[in-house]
Short mmCIF file of C-alpha atoms and ligand atoms in Angstrom, two decimals:
data_model
loop_
_atom_site.label_atom_id
_atom_site.label_comp_id
_atom_site.label_asym_id
_atom_site.label_seq_id
_atom_site.Cartn_x
_atom_site.Cartn_y
_atom_site.Cartn_z
CA MET A 531 162.62 310.93 239.22
CA LYS A 532 161.64 314.34 236.65
CA VAL A 533 163.54 314.35 233.94
CA GLY A 534 163.67 317.35 231.26
CA ILE A 535 164.17 316.78 227.42
CA ILE A 536 165.22 319.44 225.10
CA GLY A 537 164.23 319.17 221.61
CA SER A 538 161.42 318.28 219.85
CA GLY A 539 162.90 315.64 217.03
CA GLY A 540 162.74 312.18 216.74
CA ARG A 541 165.86 311.92 218.16
CA GLU A 542 164.58 313.78 221.14
CA HIS A 543 161.03 311.13 221.19
CA ALA A 544 164.05 308.42 220.51
CA LEU A 545 165.30 309.66 224.12
CA CYS A 546 162.04 309.93 225.77
CA TYR A 547 161.55 306.53 225.08
CA ALA A 548 164.36 305.17 226.37
CA ILE A 549 163.91 307.45 229.63
CA LYS A 550 160.42 306.39 229.88
CA LYS A 551 161.06 302.57 230.24
CA SER A 552 163.42 303.67 233.51
CA LYS A 553 161.58 302.12 237.02
CA LYS A 554 163.26 305.05 238.28
CA VAL A 555 161.58 308.03 236.02
CA LYS A 556 158.20 308.92 237.64
CA LYS A 557 157.66 312.01 234.93
CA ILE A 558 158.99 313.71 231.70
CA TYR A 559 158.70 316.77 230.53
CA CYS A 560 159.64 317.93 227.10
CA PHE A 561 160.42 321.34 225.70
CA PRO A 562 158.36 321.77 223.28
CA GLY A 563 158.05 317.65 221.92
CA ASN A 564 156.14 316.83 219.56
CA ALA A 565 152.55 314.62 219.09
CA GLY A 566 154.75 311.46 219.67
CA THR A 567 156.67 312.68 222.95
CA ASP A 568 153.27 314.22 223.80
CA LYS A 569 152.15 310.89 224.27
CA ILE A 570 154.98 309.90 227.04
CA ALA A 571 155.86 313.08 228.23
CA GLU A 572 154.44 316.84 228.97
CA ASN A 573 155.33 318.92 226.53
CA ILE A 574 156.41 322.49 227.33
CA ASN A 575 156.02 325.08 224.99
CA LEU A 576 158.43 327.97 225.80
CA ASP A 577 161.56 329.22 224.40
CA VAL A 578 164.43 327.40 225.25
CA SER A 579 166.73 330.09 223.93
CA ASN A 580 165.53 332.23 227.31
CA PHE A 581 167.79 330.33 229.71
CA ASP A 582 166.22 332.35 232.48
CA LEU A 583 162.70 330.97 231.55
CA LEU A 584 163.62 327.59 231.47
CA LYS A 585 165.57 327.58 234.87
CA ASP A 586 162.42 329.60 236.58
CA PHE A 587 160.22 326.25 234.80
CA ILE A 588 162.88 323.37 235.87
CA ASN A 589 162.80 324.97 239.62
CA LYS A 590 158.98 325.71 240.17
CA ASN A 591 158.41 321.97 238.72
CA GLN A 592 161.64 320.12 240.59
CA ILE A 593 162.65 318.59 237.52
CA ASP A 594 165.73 316.45 238.69
CA ILE A 595 167.94 316.05 235.58
CA ILE A 596 167.85 317.93 231.90
CA ILE A 597 169.16 316.00 228.80
CA VAL A 598 169.94 318.16 226.03
CA GLY A 599 169.21 316.89 222.40
CA PRO A 600 170.20 319.15 220.03
CA GLU A 601 173.41 321.03 219.06
CA LYS A 602 172.74 324.65 219.08
CA PRO A 603 171.58 325.56 223.16
CA LEU A 604 174.90 323.27 223.70
CA VAL A 605 176.63 325.80 221.61
CA GLU A 606 174.94 328.70 223.25
CA GLY A 607 176.24 327.56 226.87
CA ILE A 608 173.00 325.79 227.99
CA VAL A 609 174.82 323.21 229.93
CA ASP A 610 177.23 326.20 231.63
CA PHE A 611 174.26 328.50 232.74
CA LEU A 612 172.22 325.23 234.25
CA GLU A 613 175.27 323.67 236.11
CA LYS A 614 175.93 327.44 237.91
CA ASN A 615 171.91 327.58 238.61
CA LYS A 616 173.23 323.70 240.33
CA ILE A 617 170.75 322.18 238.05
CA LYS A 618 172.10 318.51 236.68
CA VAL A 619 172.55 318.53 232.77
CA PHE A 620 173.25 315.99 230.30
CA GLY A 621 175.52 317.62 227.95
CA PRO A 622 178.64 319.11 227.61
CA ASN A 623 179.86 322.75 228.21
CA LYS A 624 179.95 325.90 225.80
CA PHE A 625 184.04 325.25 225.67
CA SER A 626 183.87 321.50 224.30
CA SER A 627 180.53 322.62 221.92
CA LYS A 628 183.15 324.31 219.60
CA LEU A 629 183.75 320.75 218.53
CA GLU A 630 180.90 321.16 216.44
CA GLY A 631 180.14 324.81 216.70
CA SER A 632 183.68 325.94 214.96
CA LYS A 633 184.75 323.29 212.31
CA ILE A 634 187.89 325.83 212.27
CA PHE A 635 188.39 324.81 216.12
CA THR A 636 188.49 321.56 215.23
CA LYS A 637 190.54 321.38 212.49
CA ASN A 638 192.95 323.49 214.76
CA LEU A 639 193.26 320.76 217.17
CA CYS A 640 193.47 317.89 214.61
CA LYS A 641 196.29 319.61 213.40
CA LYS A 642 198.06 320.02 217.25
CA TYR A 643 197.29 316.61 218.00
CA ASN A 644 197.78 314.05 214.67
CA ILE A 645 194.12 313.59 214.50
CA PRO A 646 193.54 311.71 210.39
CA THR A 647 191.45 314.49 208.75
CA ALA A 648 191.48 315.96 205.22
CA LYS A 649 194.39 318.29 204.54
CA TYR A 650 192.71 321.58 204.67
CA GLY A 651 193.59 326.01 204.73
CA ILE A 652 191.66 328.42 206.79
CA PHE A 653 190.65 331.30 204.07
CA LYS A 654 189.89 335.11 205.47
CA ASN A 655 188.65 336.63 202.09
CA LYS A 656 187.32 335.89 198.92
CA LYS A 657 190.37 336.62 197.00
CA ASN A 658 192.83 334.66 198.60
CA ALA A 659 190.20 331.43 198.47
CA GLN A 660 189.47 331.75 195.04
CA LYS A 661 193.29 332.20 194.26
CA PHE A 662 193.70 328.71 195.72
CA LEU A 663 191.09 327.36 194.17
CA ASN A 664 192.54 328.22 190.89
CA ASN A 665 194.72 325.62 190.85
CA CYS A 666 193.12 323.08 193.49
CA ASN A 667 192.65 319.53 192.79
CA LEU A 668 188.51 318.89 192.38
CA PRO A 669 186.00 317.77 193.81
CA ILE A 670 186.87 319.84 196.96
CA VAL A 671 185.26 320.60 200.38
CA ILE A 672 184.07 324.06 201.14
CA LYS A 673 182.75 324.59 204.57
CA ALA A 674 181.19 327.45 206.60
CA ASP A 675 182.46 327.33 209.70
CA GLY A 676 179.81 327.94 212.48
CA LEU A 677 176.70 325.99 212.84
CA ALA A 678 174.60 325.98 209.46
CA ALA A 679 171.79 322.66 210.15
CA GLY A 680 173.72 320.57 208.36
CA LYS A 681 174.09 322.99 205.18
CA GLY A 682 177.19 324.80 205.73
CA VAL A 683 179.25 322.02 203.78
CA TYR A 684 179.67 322.18 199.96
CA ILE A 685 180.69 319.20 197.42
CA CYS A 686 182.01 321.00 194.64
CA GLU A 687 183.02 319.54 191.84
CA THR A 688 183.68 322.23 189.68
CA LYS A 689 186.22 325.60 190.29
CA LYS A 690 182.84 327.55 188.75
CA GLN A 691 180.89 325.50 192.67
CA GLY A 692 183.60 326.49 194.42
CA ILE A 693 184.00 330.28 193.72
CA ASN A 694 179.83 330.38 193.89
CA ALA A 695 180.02 328.91 197.37
CA VAL A 696 182.66 331.19 198.74
CA HIS A 697 180.69 334.03 197.52
CA GLU A 698 177.70 332.79 199.43
CA ILE A 699 179.53 331.94 202.60
CA PHE A 700 180.85 335.27 202.90
CA ASN A 701 178.07 337.14 201.46
CA GLY A 702 176.84 336.07 204.68
CA LYS A 703 174.63 332.60 204.18
CA PHE A 704 175.30 331.17 207.24
CA GLY A 705 175.55 334.50 209.27
CA LYS A 706 178.06 336.89 209.45
CA THR A 707 181.99 335.32 207.83
CA TYR A 708 185.79 336.23 208.60
CA GLU A 709 186.77 332.79 207.93
CA ILE A 710 186.27 329.80 206.00
CA LEU A 711 187.04 326.47 205.22
CA ILE A 712 188.19 324.70 202.24
CA GLU A 713 189.64 321.29 202.35
CA GLU A 714 190.77 317.96 200.72
CA PHE A 715 187.36 315.39 199.50
CA LEU A 716 188.24 312.32 201.58
CA VAL A 717 187.29 309.11 199.85
CA GLY A 718 185.52 306.14 201.12
CA GLU A 719 182.88 305.25 202.94
CA GLU A 720 180.38 307.37 206.23
CA MET A 721 180.28 305.66 208.95
CA SER A 722 178.88 307.66 212.84
CA PHE A 723 180.38 306.42 216.07
CA PHE A 724 179.33 307.65 219.59
CA ILE A 725 180.91 307.50 222.44
CA ILE A 726 179.34 308.82 225.70
CA SER A 727 181.66 310.66 228.87
CA ASP A 728 181.23 311.54 232.58
CA GLY A 729 184.77 313.75 231.86
CA ILE A 730 186.65 311.09 234.01
CA THR A 731 185.79 307.99 231.92
CA PHE A 732 184.02 307.37 228.34
CA LYS A 733 182.71 304.20 226.88
CA LYS A 734 181.69 303.30 222.98
CA PHE A 735 177.85 303.97 222.27
CA GLY A 736 177.35 302.21 219.23
CA THR A 737 177.65 302.75 215.29
CA ALA A 738 175.14 303.72 212.65
CA GLN A 739 175.27 304.56 209.21
CA ASP A 740 173.06 307.11 207.92
CA HIS A 741 171.69 308.18 204.19
CA LYS A 742 172.04 311.80 203.56
CA ARG A 743 170.84 312.60 200.54
CA VAL A 744 167.33 313.21 199.41
CA GLY A 745 166.53 310.54 196.78
CA GLU A 746 167.46 306.71 196.22
CA GLY A 747 170.86 305.24 195.47
CA ASP A 748 172.44 308.15 197.43
CA LEU A 749 171.28 311.32 195.16
CA GLY A 750 170.13 314.71 194.92
CA PRO A 751 170.44 317.28 197.74
CA ASN A 752 171.71 316.66 201.27
CA THR A 753 169.23 316.28 203.35
CA GLY A 754 169.28 316.27 207.93
CA GLY A 755 168.92 312.19 207.34
CA MET A 756 166.57 310.17 205.37
CA GLY A 757 167.03 306.60 207.31
CA ALA A 758 169.96 304.98 209.19
CA TYR A 759 170.95 301.65 210.48
CA SER A 760 172.40 300.47 213.21
CA PRO A 761 175.21 298.56 213.55
CA SER A 762 176.93 300.39 210.89
CA ARG A 763 178.46 297.56 208.54
CA LEU A 764 182.09 299.04 208.63
CA GLU A 765 182.09 298.32 212.52
CA ASN A 766 185.16 295.56 212.87
CA GLU A 767 187.34 295.62 216.33
CA ILE A 768 190.30 296.70 214.55
CA LEU A 769 188.58 299.37 213.46
CA ASN A 770 187.31 300.52 216.48
CA GLN A 771 190.55 300.53 218.20
CA LYS A 772 191.94 302.48 215.85
CA ILE A 773 189.26 305.15 215.91
CA LEU A 774 189.85 305.37 219.69
CA LYS A 775 193.55 305.41 219.34
CA LYS A 776 193.78 307.89 216.71
CA ILE A 777 190.87 309.69 217.22
CA ILE A 778 188.90 310.24 220.14
CA LYS A 779 191.21 309.46 223.00
CA PRO A 780 193.74 312.46 221.66
CA THR A 781 190.37 314.72 221.59
CA LEU A 782 189.86 314.13 224.81
CA LYS A 783 192.91 314.74 225.83
CA ALA A 784 192.87 318.47 224.16
CA LEU A 785 190.22 318.81 225.62
CA LYS A 786 191.73 318.52 229.19
CA ASP A 787 194.97 320.29 228.00
CA LEU A 788 192.56 323.20 227.67
CA ASN A 789 191.23 322.59 230.90
CA THR A 790 188.52 321.64 230.37
CA ASN A 791 186.67 317.54 230.04
CA TYR A 792 183.71 316.59 228.01
CA LYS A 793 180.45 315.43 229.11
CA GLY A 794 177.86 313.75 227.11
CA PHE A 795 177.58 311.89 223.71
CA LEU A 796 180.30 312.96 221.27
CA TYR A 797 179.26 311.82 217.86
CA ALA A 798 181.96 311.11 215.15
CA GLY A 799 181.31 311.35 211.44
CA LEU A 800 184.24 309.70 209.88
CA ILE A 801 185.62 308.40 206.36
CA ILE A 802 186.46 304.40 206.17
CA ASN A 803 189.26 304.25 203.75
CA ASN A 804 190.65 300.68 203.36
CA ASN A 805 189.53 300.45 207.07
CA GLU A 806 191.35 303.67 207.96
CA PRO A 807 189.39 306.44 209.81
CA TYR A 808 189.29 310.03 209.28
CA LEU A 809 187.49 312.79 210.74
CA ILE A 810 185.20 314.56 208.61
CA GLU A 811 183.55 316.63 211.61
CA TYR A 812 182.50 316.01 215.44
CA ASN A 813 178.60 316.79 216.58
CA VAL A 814 178.65 317.35 220.43
CA ARG A 815 175.11 315.46 220.59
CA MET A 816 173.12 311.80 219.49
CA GLY A 817 173.07 312.05 215.55
CA ASP A 818 169.37 312.34 213.91
CA PRO A 819 168.34 309.88 213.03
CA GLU A 820 171.15 307.04 214.37
CA CYS A 821 169.40 307.82 217.35
CA GLN A 822 166.61 306.39 216.80
CA THR A 823 168.30 302.85 215.82
CA ILE A 824 170.73 302.90 218.65
CA LEU A 825 168.55 303.64 221.87
CA PRO A 826 166.56 300.85 220.53
CA ARG A 827 169.48 298.63 220.79
CA LEU A 828 170.20 299.28 224.18
CA LYS A 829 169.92 296.66 227.07
CA THR A 830 171.46 298.94 230.15
CA ASP A 831 168.52 301.28 231.70
CA PHE A 832 169.60 304.12 229.53
CA PHE A 833 168.38 306.93 232.94
CA LYS A 834 171.20 305.19 234.80
CA ILE A 835 173.23 305.49 231.77
CA VAL A 836 172.30 309.37 232.39
CA GLU A 837 172.27 309.54 235.90
CA SER A 838 176.09 307.67 236.22
CA THR A 839 177.56 310.23 233.66
CA ILE A 840 176.05 313.37 235.46
CA ASN A 841 177.60 311.97 238.80
CA GLN A 842 180.96 310.81 236.69
CA ASN A 843 181.17 307.15 237.60
CA LEU A 844 180.45 305.93 234.39
CA ASP A 845 183.16 303.31 234.64
CA GLN A 846 181.29 301.38 237.15
CA LEU A 847 178.63 300.97 234.65
CA ASN A 848 178.55 297.75 232.07
CA ILE A 849 176.63 299.09 228.98
CA GLU A 850 175.03 296.18 227.73
CA TRP A 851 173.01 295.69 223.67
CA PHE A 852 170.76 293.60 222.61
CA SER A 853 172.49 291.91 219.10
CA ASP A 854 169.82 293.16 217.10
CA LYS A 855 169.69 294.82 213.43
CA CYS A 856 168.03 298.29 213.60
CA LEU A 857 166.79 300.21 210.84
CA SER A 858 165.03 303.67 210.58
CA ILE A 859 163.32 305.01 207.32
CA VAL A 860 162.32 308.53 207.92
CA GLN A 861 159.04 310.26 206.09
CA CYS A 862 158.93 313.58 205.13
CA SER A 863 156.84 316.10 203.54
CA ILE A 864 156.53 315.99 199.96
CA GLY A 865 159.14 318.67 198.44
CA TYR A 866 161.92 318.45 201.39
CA PRO A 867 164.53 319.02 202.04
CA SER A 868 163.35 322.78 199.78
CA THR A 869 159.77 323.80 199.92
CA TYR A 870 156.85 321.85 201.77
CA LYS A 871 153.53 322.73 202.96
CA ASN A 872 153.02 322.26 206.89
CA ASN A 873 149.47 321.02 208.60
CA LYS A 874 149.17 318.06 206.85
CA GLU A 875 146.55 315.67 208.70
CA ILE A 876 148.08 311.89 209.83
CA ARG A 877 144.73 310.07 209.83
CA LYS A 878 145.67 306.63 210.92
CA LEU A 879 148.86 307.02 213.16
CA ASN A 880 146.10 307.15 216.38
CA ASN A 881 145.14 303.57 215.40
CA ILE A 882 148.64 301.76 214.76
CA ILE A 883 149.31 299.12 217.11
CA LEU A 884 152.70 298.90 217.97
CA LYS A 885 154.90 295.34 218.08
CA ASN A 886 157.64 295.18 220.32
CA ASP A 887 160.04 295.52 217.75
CA GLU A 888 158.63 298.44 216.34
CA PHE A 889 158.60 301.78 216.76
CA ILE A 890 157.37 305.23 215.17
CA PHE A 891 159.33 308.21 216.70
CA HIS A 892 157.60 311.26 215.65
CA ALA A 893 159.80 314.30 214.74
CA GLY A 894 157.92 316.91 212.61
CA THR A 895 154.30 316.63 214.27
CA LYS A 896 152.30 318.34 216.69
CA ILE A 897 148.82 317.72 217.78
CA GLU A 898 145.70 319.51 217.63
CA LYS A 899 142.21 318.14 219.49
CA ASN A 900 143.61 314.75 219.28
CA LYS A 901 144.22 315.11 215.63
CA ILE A 902 148.39 314.74 214.50
CA PHE A 903 149.74 317.15 211.34
CA SER A 904 153.06 317.32 209.73
CA ASN A 905 155.07 320.08 210.93
CA GLY A 906 158.13 320.26 209.68
CA GLY A 907 160.46 318.40 207.00
CA ARG A 908 160.94 315.32 208.37
CA VAL A 909 158.12 314.11 209.72
CA LEU A 910 158.00 310.56 211.04
CA ASN A 911 161.02 307.51 211.92
CA PHE A 912 159.60 304.17 211.45
CA VAL A 913 161.74 301.53 213.03
CA ALA A 914 162.19 298.46 213.39
CA LYS A 915 165.14 295.67 214.71
CA SER A 916 165.11 292.13 214.24
CA ASN A 917 168.11 289.61 213.33
CA SER A 918 168.61 290.77 210.01
CA PHE A 919 168.54 294.30 208.28
CA LYS A 920 166.25 293.25 205.46
CA ASN A 921 163.82 291.86 207.65
CA SER A 922 163.75 294.89 209.80
CA ARG A 923 163.56 297.21 206.46
CA LYS A 924 160.81 295.45 205.14
CA MET A 925 158.73 295.50 209.07
CA ALA A 926 159.67 299.42 208.48
CA ILE A 927 158.33 299.56 205.25
CA ASP A 928 155.10 297.66 206.54
CA LEU A 929 154.15 300.36 208.79
CA ILE A 930 154.47 302.87 206.48
CA LYS A 931 151.58 301.54 204.67
CA LYS A 932 149.81 301.09 207.05
CA VAL A 933 150.15 304.68 207.92
CA ASN A 934 149.40 305.27 204.43
CA TRP A 935 150.24 309.49 204.39
CA LYS A 936 149.42 310.71 201.33
CA ASP A 937 151.40 314.03 202.08
CA GLY A 938 155.19 312.46 202.95
CA PHE A 939 157.52 310.29 200.58
CA TYR A 940 160.50 308.14 201.88
CA ARG A 941 163.29 306.05 200.30
CA LYS A 942 162.41 302.40 200.33
CA ASP A 943 166.50 301.51 200.00
CA ILE A 944 167.48 302.52 203.07
CA GLY A 945 170.78 300.38 204.06
CA TYR A 946 170.51 299.04 200.77
CA LYS A 947 174.95 298.53 201.03
CA VAL A 948 174.38 296.03 203.94
CA ILE A 949 170.79 294.49 202.18
CA ASN A 950 171.57 291.69 199.94
CA LYS A 951 168.95 292.34 197.46
P1 AMP B 1153 179.22 317.50 207.72
O1 AMP B 1153 178.45 318.84 207.55
O2 AMP B 1153 181.03 318.33 207.98
O3 AMP B 1153 178.97 316.78 208.11
O4 AMP B 1153 178.95 317.52 206.17
C1 AMP B 1153 178.46 316.98 205.70
C2 AMP B 1153 178.29 315.89 204.84
O5 AMP B 1153 179.63 316.41 203.80
C3 AMP B 1153 179.02 314.70 205.13
O6 AMP B 1153 178.01 313.94 206.05
C4 AMP B 1153 179.92 313.98 203.94
O7 AMP B 1153 179.37 313.43 203.40
C5 AMP B 1153 180.28 314.90 203.60
N1 AMP B 1153 181.88 315.43 203.68
C6 AMP B 1153 182.06 316.78 204.25
N2 AMP B 1153 183.59 316.98 204.43
C7 AMP B 1153 183.79 316.31 203.47
C8 AMP B 1153 185.63 315.52 202.90
N3 AMP B 1153 185.90 316.23 203.09
N4 AMP B 1153 185.25 314.47 202.16
C9 AMP B 1153 184.40 313.98 201.44
N5 AMP B 1153 182.97 314.09 201.98
C10 AMP B 1153 182.80 315.17 202.72
N1 LIG B 1154 172.86 312.26 210.98
C1 LIG B 1154 173.26 313.79 211.13
C2 LIG B 1154 173.48 314.40 211.97
O1 LIG B 1154 172.93 314.20 213.13
O2 LIG B 1154 174.06 315.37 212.15
#
C-alpha cells in the first residue's frame, strides 16, 4: 500500500513513524513533511491548499490512502473533495470539522445537548461585549470564533485586558469577525482525551497532558505545546465513563442528528475538576505534541486502525496499548513564541543512534545537501517511554544533551505534576 500524509509537524513525523511500522505499507509520501519524515518517506513540496494539484499527484502516483494531520485542510473540506474524487482519506468531513473551525458552533451544540462546558455569551459588536465586561467576574475568557492557530484565546485577569481582547478580535487580528465568544473561566486541570471514530462506532485512543506555556512551572505566554506526557495523570475508569457519556456520545449523536457522521480522530480538550469533566474545546485531529507521546504506546498496527476506520469496521478491531509512560519534550528556536531565527544548523542530529524506546520526531526542520536546519518555532520533539515518567524524562533530556543544539531551548520540567522530585 502507498500512504500519503498531509502536514509538516512533529505530529506528522510521528504518524509517519507509526504507519511505517506496518508490513502492509510499501511507500509513504509526506506533503510537505520535514527533515525527519525525509528519512522514512518521500517529501513532496506541493501546495496542499490546491486540492486539484494534490488529487492529480495522488492519482498519478497511485496513493491508496491519505491521512490528514492538521486542522486547516480539514476545515477547508479536503476530505469531502478527495472522497468525491474516489480517493480514500482519513479525517472528518468539512461539516464535522466545524467542531474545531467554529467555537460558537461547538458551544451551541453543547448547549442543545447538555454537554458540560463553561457558561458563555456570544457578542455581535464591541459595544455589547464591553458592556458585559463592566459587570462580569474575573478572570474571564474571550475567544475569536474561527481557527487562530492556538492564538485566538485570551484569559483576561482585568477588565482592561478584556476590552483590549475585544478590540483586537473585532479589529480583525484573526480575520474578519462578526461574533465573539466570552466565557466563564473554568478552574481545574487540563486533560487531552482522544477517540477514533469510523462514523458508526468509536474507540478510545488514549489520553495525554500537554504543557502549553513557554516557561517552567507553566508560566509565560501560550505556545503550540512545549511537551506532553501520556497517559494523563488524571485518567481513571470512572472519569473515562463520564467523559464518554456526558461529552463524546452526545457530540456524535448531535452530528448524526445533523445528518452527518464523524470519521477520524476527535480530540476533546477538557478541564477536570473534582473528577468531573468540562469541555473547553474540540480539535478534529490528533494533538501536537500529544500524538508524539500516544503513538509510541500503541501496540496494534496503526495502518490497520486507519484502514478499519476508512472501511467502517473499527468494531472488529481490538486496539491494544503498551503500559509504558511516554513523555515528549519540545525543543524550540530561541525567541519562540515571539520572534526567532530560522536556518540554524543542527549538526549532531545525524549521528545520534536511538534505542528502542527513544524517538526524535522532527517539527520545524528542513534538510539541504544532507545538512539539517531549523525551520520553525517548535523544532524537535525528544520522546522516550519507560516504566516511569521520571525515567522517560531523564532519557529525553539525555538525548537533548547529546544533540547539543545551541540555538534552541526547552523546558526541563515537563510532567512535573506527575513526577515526584
Ligand atoms: P483553546 O485554544 O480553546 O484550547 O484554549 C487555549 C487554552 O486556554 C486552553 O488550553 C486552556 O488552558 C485555556 N482556556 C480556554 N478556555 C478556558 C476556560 N473557559 N477556562 C479556563 N481556561 C481556558
Ligand atoms: N496540543 C494542543 C493542540 O494540538 O492543539
